[in-house]
PDB file of C-alpha atoms in Angstrom:
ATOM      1  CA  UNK A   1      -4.707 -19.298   7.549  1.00  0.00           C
ATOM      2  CA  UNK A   2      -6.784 -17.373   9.617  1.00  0.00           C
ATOM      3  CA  UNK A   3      -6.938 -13.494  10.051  1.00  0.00           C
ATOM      4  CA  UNK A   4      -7.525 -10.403  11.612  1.00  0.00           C
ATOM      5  CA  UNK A   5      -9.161  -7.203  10.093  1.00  0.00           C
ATOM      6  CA  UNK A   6      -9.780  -3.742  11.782  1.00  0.00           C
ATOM      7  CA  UNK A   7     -11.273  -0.637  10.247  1.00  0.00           C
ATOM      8  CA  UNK A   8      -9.795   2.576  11.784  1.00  0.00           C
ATOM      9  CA  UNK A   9     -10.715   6.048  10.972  1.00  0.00           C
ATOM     10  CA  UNK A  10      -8.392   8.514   8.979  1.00  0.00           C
ATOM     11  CA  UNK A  11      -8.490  12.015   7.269  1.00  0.00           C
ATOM     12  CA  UNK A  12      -8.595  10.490   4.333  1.00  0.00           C
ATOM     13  CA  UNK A  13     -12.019   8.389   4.963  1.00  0.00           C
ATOM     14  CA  UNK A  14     -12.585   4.475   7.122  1.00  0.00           C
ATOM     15  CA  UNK A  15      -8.839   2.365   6.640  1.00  0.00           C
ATOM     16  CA  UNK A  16      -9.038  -1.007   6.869  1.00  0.00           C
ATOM     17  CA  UNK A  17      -6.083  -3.119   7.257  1.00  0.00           C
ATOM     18  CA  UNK A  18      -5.970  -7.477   7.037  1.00  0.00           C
ATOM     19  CA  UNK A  19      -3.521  -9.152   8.812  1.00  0.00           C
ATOM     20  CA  UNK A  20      -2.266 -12.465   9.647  1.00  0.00           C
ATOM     21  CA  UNK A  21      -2.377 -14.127  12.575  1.00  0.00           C
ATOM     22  CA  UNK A  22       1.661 -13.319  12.747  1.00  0.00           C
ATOM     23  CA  UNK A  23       0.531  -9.802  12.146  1.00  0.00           C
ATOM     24  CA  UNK A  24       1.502  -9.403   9.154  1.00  0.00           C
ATOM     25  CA  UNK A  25      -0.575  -6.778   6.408  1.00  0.00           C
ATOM     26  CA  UNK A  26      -2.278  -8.869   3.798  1.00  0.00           C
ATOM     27  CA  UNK A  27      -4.777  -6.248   2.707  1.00  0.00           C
ATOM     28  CA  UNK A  28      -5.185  -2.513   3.183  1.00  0.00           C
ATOM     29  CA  UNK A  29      -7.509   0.185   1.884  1.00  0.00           C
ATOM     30  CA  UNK A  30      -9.508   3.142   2.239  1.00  0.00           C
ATOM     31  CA  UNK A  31     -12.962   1.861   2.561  1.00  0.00           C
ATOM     32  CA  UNK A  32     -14.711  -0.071   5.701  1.00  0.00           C
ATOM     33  CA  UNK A  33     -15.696  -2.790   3.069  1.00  0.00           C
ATOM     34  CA  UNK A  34     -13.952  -5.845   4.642  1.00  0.00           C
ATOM     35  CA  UNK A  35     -15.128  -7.797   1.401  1.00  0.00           C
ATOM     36  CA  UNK A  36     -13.256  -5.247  -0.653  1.00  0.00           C
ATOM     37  CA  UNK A  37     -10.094  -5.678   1.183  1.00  0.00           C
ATOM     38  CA  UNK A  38     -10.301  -9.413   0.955  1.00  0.00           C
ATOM     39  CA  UNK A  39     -10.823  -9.101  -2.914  1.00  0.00           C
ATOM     40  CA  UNK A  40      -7.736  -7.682  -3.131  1.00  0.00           C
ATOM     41  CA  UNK A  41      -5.762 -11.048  -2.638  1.00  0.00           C
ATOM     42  CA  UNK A  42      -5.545 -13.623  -5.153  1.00  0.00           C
ATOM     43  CA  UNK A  43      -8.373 -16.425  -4.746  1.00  0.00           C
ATOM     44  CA  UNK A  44      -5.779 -18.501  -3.328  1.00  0.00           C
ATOM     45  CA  UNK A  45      -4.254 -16.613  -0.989  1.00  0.00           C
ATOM     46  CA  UNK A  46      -7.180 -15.555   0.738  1.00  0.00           C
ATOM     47  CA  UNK A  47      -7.618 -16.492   4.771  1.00  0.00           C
ATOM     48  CA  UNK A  48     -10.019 -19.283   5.475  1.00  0.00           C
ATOM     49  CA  UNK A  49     -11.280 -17.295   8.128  1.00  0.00           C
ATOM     50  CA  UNK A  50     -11.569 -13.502   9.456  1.00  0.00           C
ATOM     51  CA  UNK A  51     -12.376 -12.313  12.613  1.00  0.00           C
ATOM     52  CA  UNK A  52     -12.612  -8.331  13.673  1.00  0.00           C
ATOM     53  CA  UNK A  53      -9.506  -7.215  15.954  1.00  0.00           C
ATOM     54  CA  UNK A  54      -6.645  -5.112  16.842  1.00  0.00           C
ATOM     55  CA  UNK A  55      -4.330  -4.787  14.534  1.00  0.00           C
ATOM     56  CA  UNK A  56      -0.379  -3.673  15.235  1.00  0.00           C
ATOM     57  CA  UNK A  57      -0.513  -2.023  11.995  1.00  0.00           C
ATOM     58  CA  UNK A  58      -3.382   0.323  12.776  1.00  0.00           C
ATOM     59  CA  UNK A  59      -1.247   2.013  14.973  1.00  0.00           C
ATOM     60  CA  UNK A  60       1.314   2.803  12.705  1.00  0.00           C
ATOM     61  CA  UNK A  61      -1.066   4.057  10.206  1.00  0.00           C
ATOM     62  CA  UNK A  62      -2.139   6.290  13.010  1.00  0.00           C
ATOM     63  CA  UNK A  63       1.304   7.656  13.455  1.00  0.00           C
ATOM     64  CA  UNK A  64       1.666   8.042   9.681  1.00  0.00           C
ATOM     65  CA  UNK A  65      -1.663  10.580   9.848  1.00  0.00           C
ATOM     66  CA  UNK A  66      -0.655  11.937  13.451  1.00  0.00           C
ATOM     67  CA  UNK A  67       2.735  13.386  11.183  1.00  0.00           C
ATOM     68  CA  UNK A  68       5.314  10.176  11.577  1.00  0.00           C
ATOM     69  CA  UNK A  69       5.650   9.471   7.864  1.00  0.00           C
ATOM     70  CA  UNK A  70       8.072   6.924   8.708  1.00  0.00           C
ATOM     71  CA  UNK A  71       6.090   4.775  10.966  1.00  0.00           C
ATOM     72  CA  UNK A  72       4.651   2.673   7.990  1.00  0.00           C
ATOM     73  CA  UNK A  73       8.296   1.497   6.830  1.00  0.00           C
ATOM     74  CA  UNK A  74       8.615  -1.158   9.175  1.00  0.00           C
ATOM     75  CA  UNK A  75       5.348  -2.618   9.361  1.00  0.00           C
ATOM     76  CA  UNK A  76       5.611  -6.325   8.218  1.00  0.00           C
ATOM     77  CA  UNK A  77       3.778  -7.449   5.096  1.00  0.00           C
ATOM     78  CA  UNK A  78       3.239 -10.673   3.461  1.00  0.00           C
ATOM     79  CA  UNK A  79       3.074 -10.812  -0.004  1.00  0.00           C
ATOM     80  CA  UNK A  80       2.592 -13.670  -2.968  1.00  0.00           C
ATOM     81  CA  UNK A  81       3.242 -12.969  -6.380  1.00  0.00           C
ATOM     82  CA  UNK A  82       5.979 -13.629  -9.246  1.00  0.00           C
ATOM     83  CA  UNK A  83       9.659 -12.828  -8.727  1.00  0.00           C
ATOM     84  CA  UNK A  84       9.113 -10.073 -10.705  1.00  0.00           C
ATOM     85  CA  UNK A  85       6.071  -8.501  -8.265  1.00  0.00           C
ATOM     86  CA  UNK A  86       8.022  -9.518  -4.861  1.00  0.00           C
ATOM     87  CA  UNK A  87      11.172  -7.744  -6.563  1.00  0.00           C
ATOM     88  CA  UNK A  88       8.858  -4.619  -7.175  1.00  0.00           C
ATOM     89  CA  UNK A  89       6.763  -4.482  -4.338  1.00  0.00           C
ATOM     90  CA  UNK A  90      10.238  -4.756  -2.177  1.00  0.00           C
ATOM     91  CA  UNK A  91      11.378  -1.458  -4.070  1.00  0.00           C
ATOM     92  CA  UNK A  92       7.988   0.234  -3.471  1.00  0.00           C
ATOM     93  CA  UNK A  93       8.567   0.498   0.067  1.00  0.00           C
ATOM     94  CA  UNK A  94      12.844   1.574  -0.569  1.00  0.00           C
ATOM     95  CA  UNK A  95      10.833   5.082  -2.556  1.00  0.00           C
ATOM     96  CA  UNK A  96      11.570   7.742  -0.305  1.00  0.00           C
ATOM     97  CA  UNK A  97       8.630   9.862   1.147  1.00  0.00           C
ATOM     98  CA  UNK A  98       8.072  13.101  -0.445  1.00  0.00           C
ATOM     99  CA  UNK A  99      10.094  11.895  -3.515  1.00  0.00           C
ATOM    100  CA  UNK A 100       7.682   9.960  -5.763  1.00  0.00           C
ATOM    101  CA  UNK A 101       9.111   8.396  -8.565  1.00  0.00           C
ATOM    102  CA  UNK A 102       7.409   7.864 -12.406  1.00  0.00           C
ATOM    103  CA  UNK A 103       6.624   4.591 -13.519  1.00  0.00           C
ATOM    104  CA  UNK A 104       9.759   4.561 -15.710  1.00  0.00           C
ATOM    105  CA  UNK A 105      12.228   5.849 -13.234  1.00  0.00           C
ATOM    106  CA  UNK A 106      10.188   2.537 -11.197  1.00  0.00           C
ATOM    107  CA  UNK A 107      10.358   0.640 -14.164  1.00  0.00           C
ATOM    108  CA  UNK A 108      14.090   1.533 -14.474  1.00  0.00           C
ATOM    109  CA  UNK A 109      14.777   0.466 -10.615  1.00  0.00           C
ATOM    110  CA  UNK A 110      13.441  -2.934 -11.639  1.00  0.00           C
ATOM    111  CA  UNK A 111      16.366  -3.156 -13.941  1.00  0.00           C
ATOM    112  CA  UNK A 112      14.242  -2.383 -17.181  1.00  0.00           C
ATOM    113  CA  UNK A 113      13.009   0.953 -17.961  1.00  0.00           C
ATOM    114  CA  UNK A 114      11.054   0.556 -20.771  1.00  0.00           C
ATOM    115  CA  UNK A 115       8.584  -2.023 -19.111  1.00  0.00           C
ATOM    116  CA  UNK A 116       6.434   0.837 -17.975  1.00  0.00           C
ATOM    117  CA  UNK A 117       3.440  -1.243 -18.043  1.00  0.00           C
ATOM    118  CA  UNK A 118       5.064  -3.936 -15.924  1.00  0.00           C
ATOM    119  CA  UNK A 119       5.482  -1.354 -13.583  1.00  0.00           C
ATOM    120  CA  UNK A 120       1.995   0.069 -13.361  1.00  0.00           C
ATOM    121  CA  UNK A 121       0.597  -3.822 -12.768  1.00  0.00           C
ATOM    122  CA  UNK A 122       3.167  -4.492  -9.907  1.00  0.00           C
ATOM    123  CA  UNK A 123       1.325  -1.330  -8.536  1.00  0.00           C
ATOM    124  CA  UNK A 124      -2.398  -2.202  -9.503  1.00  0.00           C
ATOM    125  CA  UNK A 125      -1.778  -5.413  -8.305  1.00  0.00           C
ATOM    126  CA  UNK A 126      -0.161  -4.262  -4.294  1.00  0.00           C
ATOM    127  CA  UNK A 127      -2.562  -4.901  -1.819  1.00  0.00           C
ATOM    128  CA  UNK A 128      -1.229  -3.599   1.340  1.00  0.00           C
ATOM    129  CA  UNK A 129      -1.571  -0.478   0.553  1.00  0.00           C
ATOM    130  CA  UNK A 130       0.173   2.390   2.440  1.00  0.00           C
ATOM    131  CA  UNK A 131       2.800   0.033   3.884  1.00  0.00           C
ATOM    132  CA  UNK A 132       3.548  -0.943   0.136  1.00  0.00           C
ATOM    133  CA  UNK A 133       3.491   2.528  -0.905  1.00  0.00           C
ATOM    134  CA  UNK A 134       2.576   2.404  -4.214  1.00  0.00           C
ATOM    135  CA  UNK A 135       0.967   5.924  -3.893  1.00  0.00           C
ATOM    136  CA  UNK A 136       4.682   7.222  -4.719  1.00  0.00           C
ATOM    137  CA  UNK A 137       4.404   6.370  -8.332  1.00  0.00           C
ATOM    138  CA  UNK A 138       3.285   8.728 -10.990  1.00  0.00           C
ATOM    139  CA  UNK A 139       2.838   8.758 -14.545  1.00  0.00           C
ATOM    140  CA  UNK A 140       5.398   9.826 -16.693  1.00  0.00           C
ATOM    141  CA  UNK A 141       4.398  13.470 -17.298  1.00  0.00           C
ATOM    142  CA  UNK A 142       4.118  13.534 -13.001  1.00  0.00           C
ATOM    143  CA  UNK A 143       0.167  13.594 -13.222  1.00  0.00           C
ATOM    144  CA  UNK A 144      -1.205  11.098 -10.306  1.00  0.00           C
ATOM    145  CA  UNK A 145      -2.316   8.658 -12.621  1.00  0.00           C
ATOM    146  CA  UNK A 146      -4.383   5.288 -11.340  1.00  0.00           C
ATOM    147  CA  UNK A 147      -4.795   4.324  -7.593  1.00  0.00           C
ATOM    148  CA  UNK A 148      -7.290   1.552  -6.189  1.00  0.00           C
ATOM    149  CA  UNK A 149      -8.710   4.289  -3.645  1.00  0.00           C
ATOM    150  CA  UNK A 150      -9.110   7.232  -6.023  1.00  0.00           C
ATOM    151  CA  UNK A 151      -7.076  10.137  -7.270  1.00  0.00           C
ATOM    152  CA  UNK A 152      -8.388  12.349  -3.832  1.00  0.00           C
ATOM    153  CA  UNK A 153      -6.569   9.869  -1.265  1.00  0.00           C
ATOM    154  CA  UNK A 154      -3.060   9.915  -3.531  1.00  0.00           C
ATOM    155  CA  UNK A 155      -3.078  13.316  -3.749  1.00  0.00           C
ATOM    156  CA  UNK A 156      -3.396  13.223   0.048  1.00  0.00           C
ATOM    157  CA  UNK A 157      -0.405  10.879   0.851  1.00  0.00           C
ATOM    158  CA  UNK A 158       1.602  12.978  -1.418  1.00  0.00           C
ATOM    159  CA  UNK A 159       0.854  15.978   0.010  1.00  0.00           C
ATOM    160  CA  UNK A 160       0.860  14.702   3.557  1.00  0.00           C
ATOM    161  CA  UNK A 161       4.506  13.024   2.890  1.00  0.00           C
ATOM    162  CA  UNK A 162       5.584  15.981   1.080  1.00  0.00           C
ATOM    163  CA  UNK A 163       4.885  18.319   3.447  1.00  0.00           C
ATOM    164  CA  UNK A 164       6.614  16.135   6.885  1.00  0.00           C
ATOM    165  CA  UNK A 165       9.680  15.748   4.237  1.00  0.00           C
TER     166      UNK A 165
END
């Protein structure tokens, strides 16, 4: 497989967004480290080959910042993981904007509240993120808790999809 990445400039610092040649999201973050956005997929689901390019997804990360919080729902991603990941990451994206959830009301949408911890992975472990919007889960107590691009850019999203609610 062979891919596309594209680095595009937000409020919240440089995006960069992976895709497939189908353009699908692989990878995205908030740093212009393409290596860092690669690391994100497992070893073996990594593209033999990137090239720099436009991205369909850029612009609706564009639209999200420009105030159209809903313009990252139907980007498509491609994911690999266990049932129990693809299950989770699926209901990342169903969390209404402006309505976070805690990682046991998460944990209790996967059918199991108490496996907070199983929750929290399925979150570490998204790597389109934004169009998996993993942002919308806080820790129990509704503190931000962990996120792969820091505390600063979660706080952000919330606000931002709070705010266009």
């Amino acid at each position: 497989m062979n891919a596309i990445i594209q680095t595009i400039e937000t409020p919240d610092g440089p995006f960069t967004i992976l895709t497939d040649d189908r353009q699908r999201v692989l990878s995205s973050g908030w740093t212009a480290d393409q290596s860092a956005i690669v690391a994100r997929l497992a070893e073996s689901g990594r593209p033999a080959g990137v090239r720099e390019g436009e991205t369909e997804a850029a612009a609706a990360a564009l639209a999200f910042y420009s105030g159209d919080i809903s313009a990252i729902d139907t980007v498509a991603v491609t994911q690999s993981g266990t049932a129990l990941q693809l299950t989770g990451w699926s209901a990342l994206r169903a969390i209404t904007p402006g309505e976070p959830l805690t990682y046991t009301s998460f944990a209790a949408r996967l059918g199991n509240p108490r496996a907070v911890r199983a929750a929290a992975s399925i979150c570490a472990r998204n790597a389109p993120a934004l169009f998996v919007p993993c942002h919308r889960v806080l820790r129990s107590d509704g503190t931000l808790g962990g996120f792969a691009w820091g505390l600063d850019v979660k706080a952000s999203l919330l606000e931002r999809e709070s705010a266009r609610r």
